Tab-separated table of N, CA and C in Angstrom:
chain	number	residue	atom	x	y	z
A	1	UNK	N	-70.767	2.371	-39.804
A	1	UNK	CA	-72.113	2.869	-39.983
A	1	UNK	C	-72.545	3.628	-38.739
A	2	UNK	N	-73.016	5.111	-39.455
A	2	UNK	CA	-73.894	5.198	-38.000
A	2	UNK	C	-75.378	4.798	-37.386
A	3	UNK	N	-75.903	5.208	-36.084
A	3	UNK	CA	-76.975	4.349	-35.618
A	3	UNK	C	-78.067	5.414	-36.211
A	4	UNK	N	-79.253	4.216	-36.269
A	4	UNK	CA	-79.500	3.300	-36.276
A	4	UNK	C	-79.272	2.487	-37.463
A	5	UNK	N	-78.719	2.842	-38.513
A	5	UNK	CA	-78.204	2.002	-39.374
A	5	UNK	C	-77.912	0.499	-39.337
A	6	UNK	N	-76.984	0.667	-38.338
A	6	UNK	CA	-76.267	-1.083	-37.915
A	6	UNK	C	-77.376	-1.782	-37.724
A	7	UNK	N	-78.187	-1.277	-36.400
A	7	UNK	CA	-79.006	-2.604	-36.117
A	7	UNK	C	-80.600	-2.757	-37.020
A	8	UNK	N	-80.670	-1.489	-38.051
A	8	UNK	CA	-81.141	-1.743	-38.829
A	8	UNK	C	-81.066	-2.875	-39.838
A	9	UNK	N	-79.689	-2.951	-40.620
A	9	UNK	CA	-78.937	-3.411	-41.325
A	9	UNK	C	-78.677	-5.044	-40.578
A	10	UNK	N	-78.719	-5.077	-39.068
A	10	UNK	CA	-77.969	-6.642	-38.682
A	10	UNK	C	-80.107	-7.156	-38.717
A	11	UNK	N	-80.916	-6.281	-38.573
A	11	UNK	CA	-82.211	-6.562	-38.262
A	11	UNK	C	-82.681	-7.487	-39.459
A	12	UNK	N	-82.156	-6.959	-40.650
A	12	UNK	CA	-82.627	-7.441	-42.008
A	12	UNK	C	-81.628	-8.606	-42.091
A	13	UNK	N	-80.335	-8.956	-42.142
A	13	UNK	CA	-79.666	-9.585	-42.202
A	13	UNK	C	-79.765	-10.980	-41.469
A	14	UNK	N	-80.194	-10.867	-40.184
A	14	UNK	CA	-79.974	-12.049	-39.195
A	14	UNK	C	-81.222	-13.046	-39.548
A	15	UNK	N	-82.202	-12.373	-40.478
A	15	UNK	CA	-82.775	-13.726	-41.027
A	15	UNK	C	-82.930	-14.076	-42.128
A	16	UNK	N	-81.568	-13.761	-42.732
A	16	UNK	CA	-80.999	-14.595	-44.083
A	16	UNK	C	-80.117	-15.493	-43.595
A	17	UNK	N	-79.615	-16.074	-42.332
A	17	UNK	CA	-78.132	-17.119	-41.803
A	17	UNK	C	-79.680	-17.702	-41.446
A	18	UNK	N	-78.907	-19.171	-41.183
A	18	UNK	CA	-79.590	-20.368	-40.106
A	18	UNK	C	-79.083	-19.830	-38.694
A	19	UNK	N	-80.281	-20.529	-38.078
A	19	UNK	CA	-80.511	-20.308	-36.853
A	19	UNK	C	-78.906	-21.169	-36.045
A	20	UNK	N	-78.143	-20.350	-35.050
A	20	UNK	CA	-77.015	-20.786	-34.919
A	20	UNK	C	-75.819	-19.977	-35.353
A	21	UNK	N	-76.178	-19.392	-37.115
A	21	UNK	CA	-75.016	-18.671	-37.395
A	21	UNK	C	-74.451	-17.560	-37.026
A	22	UNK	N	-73.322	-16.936	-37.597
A	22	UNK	CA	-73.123	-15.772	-36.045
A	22	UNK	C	-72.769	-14.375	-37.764
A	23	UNK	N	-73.351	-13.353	-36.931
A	23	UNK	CA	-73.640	-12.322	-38.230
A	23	UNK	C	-72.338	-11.487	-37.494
A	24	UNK	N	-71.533	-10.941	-38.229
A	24	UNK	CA	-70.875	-9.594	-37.838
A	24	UNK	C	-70.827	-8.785	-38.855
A	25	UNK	N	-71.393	-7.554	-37.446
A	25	UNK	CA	-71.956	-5.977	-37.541
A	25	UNK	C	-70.808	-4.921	-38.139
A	26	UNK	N	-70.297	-4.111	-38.615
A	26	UNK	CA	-69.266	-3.368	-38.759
A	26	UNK	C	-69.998	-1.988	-38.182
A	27	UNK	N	-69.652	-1.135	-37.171
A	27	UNK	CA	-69.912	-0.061	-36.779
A	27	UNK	C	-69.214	0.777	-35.883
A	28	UNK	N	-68.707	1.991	-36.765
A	28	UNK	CA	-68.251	2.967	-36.152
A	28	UNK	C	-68.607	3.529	-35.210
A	29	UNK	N	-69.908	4.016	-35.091
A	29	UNK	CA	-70.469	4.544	-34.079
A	29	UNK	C	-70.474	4.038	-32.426
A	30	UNK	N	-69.808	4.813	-31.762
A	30	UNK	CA	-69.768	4.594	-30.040
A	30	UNK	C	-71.543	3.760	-29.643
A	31	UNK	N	-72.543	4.649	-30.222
A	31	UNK	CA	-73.489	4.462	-29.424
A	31	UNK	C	-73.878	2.361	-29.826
A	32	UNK	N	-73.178	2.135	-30.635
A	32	UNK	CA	-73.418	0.795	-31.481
A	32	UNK	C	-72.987	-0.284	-29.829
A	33	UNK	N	-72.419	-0.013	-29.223
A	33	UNK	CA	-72.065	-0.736	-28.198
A	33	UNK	C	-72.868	-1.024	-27.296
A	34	UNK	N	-73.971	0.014	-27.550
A	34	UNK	CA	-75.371	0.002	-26.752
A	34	UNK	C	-76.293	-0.737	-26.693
A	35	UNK	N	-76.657	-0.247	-28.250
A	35	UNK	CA	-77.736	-0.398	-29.270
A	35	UNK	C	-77.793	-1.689	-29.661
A	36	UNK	N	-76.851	-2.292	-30.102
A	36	UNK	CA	-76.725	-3.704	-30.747
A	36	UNK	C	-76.950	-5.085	-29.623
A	37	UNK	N	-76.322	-4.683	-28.398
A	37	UNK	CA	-76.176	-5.562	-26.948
A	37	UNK	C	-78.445	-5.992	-27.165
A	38	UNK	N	-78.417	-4.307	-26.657
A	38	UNK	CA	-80.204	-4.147	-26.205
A	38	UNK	C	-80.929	-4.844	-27.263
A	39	UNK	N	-80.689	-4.765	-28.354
A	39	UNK	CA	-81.269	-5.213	-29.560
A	39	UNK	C	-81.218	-6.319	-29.748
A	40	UNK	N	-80.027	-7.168	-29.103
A	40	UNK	CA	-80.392	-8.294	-28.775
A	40	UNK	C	-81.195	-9.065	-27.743
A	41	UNK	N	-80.926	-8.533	-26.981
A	41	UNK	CA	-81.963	-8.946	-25.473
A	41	UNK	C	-83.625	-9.051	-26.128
A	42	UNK	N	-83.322	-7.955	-27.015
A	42	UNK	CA	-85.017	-7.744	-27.202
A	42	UNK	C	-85.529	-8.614	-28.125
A	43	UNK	N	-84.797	-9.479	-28.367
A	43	UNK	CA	-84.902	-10.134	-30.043
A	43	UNK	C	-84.593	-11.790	-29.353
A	44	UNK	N	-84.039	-11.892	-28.571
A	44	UNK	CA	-83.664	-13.374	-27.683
A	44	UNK	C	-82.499	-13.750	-29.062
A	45	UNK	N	-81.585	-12.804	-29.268
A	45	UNK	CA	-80.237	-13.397	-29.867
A	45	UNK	C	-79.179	-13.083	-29.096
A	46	UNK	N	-78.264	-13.627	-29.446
A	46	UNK	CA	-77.082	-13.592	-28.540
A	46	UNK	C	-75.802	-12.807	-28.909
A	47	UNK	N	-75.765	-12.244	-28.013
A	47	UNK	CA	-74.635	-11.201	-28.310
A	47	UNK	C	-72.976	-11.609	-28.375
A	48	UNK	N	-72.357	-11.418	-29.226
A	48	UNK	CA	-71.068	-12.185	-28.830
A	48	UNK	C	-70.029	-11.421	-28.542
A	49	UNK	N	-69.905	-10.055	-28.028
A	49	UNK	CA	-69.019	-9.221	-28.001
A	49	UNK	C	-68.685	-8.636	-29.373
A	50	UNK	N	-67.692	-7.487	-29.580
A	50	UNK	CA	-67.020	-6.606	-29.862
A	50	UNK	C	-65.575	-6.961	-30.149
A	51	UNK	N	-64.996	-7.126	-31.082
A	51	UNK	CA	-63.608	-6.757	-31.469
A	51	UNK	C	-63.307	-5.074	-32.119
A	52	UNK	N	-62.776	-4.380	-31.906
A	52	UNK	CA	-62.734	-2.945	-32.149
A	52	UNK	C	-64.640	-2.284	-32.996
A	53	UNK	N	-64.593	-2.041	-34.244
A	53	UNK	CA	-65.720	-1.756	-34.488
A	53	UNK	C	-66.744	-3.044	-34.765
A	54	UNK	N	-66.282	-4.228	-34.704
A	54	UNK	CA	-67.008	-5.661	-35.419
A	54	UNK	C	-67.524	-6.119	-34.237
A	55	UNK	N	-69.026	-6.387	-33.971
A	55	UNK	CA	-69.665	-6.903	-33.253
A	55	UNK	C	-70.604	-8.111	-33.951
A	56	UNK	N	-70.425	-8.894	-32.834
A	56	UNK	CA	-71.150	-10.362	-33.422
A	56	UNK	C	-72.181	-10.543	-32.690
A	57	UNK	N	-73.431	-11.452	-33.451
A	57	UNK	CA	-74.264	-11.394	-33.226
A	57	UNK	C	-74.726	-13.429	-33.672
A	58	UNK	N	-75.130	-13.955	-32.529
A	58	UNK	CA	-75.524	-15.677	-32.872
A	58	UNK	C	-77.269	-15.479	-33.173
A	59	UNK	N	-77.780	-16.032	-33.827
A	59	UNK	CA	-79.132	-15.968	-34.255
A	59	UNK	C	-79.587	-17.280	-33.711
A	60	UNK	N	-80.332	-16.838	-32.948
A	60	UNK	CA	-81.282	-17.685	-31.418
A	60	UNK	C	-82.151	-18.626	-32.247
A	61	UNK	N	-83.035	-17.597	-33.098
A	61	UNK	CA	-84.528	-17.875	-33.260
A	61	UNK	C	-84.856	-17.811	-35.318
């Protein structure tokens, strides 16, 4: 996906899991390495790194 898509898409998503569960992102886009990190900071979730385009995401709150 490109941006802002992803963290659109993980925005809606991360509060359908329980708090704890870990969401992964699928995104092509370079700038997603950015975007998704910051988007967490801003949100108090936790970022779990990157495997090639799949980024994970733990839901804090």
């Amino acid at each position: 996906m490109r941006c802002p898509l992803p963290v659109i898409h993980l925005a809606r998503r991360i509060g359908e899991v329980p708090v704890g569960a870990v969401v992964r992102v699928l995104a092509d886009d370079p700038a997603a390495r950015v975007d998704i990190p910051a988007w967490c900071r801003m949100r108090a979730h936790e970022y779990q790194g990157a495997d090639g385009d799949a980024h994970d995401v733990r839901r804090n709150n």
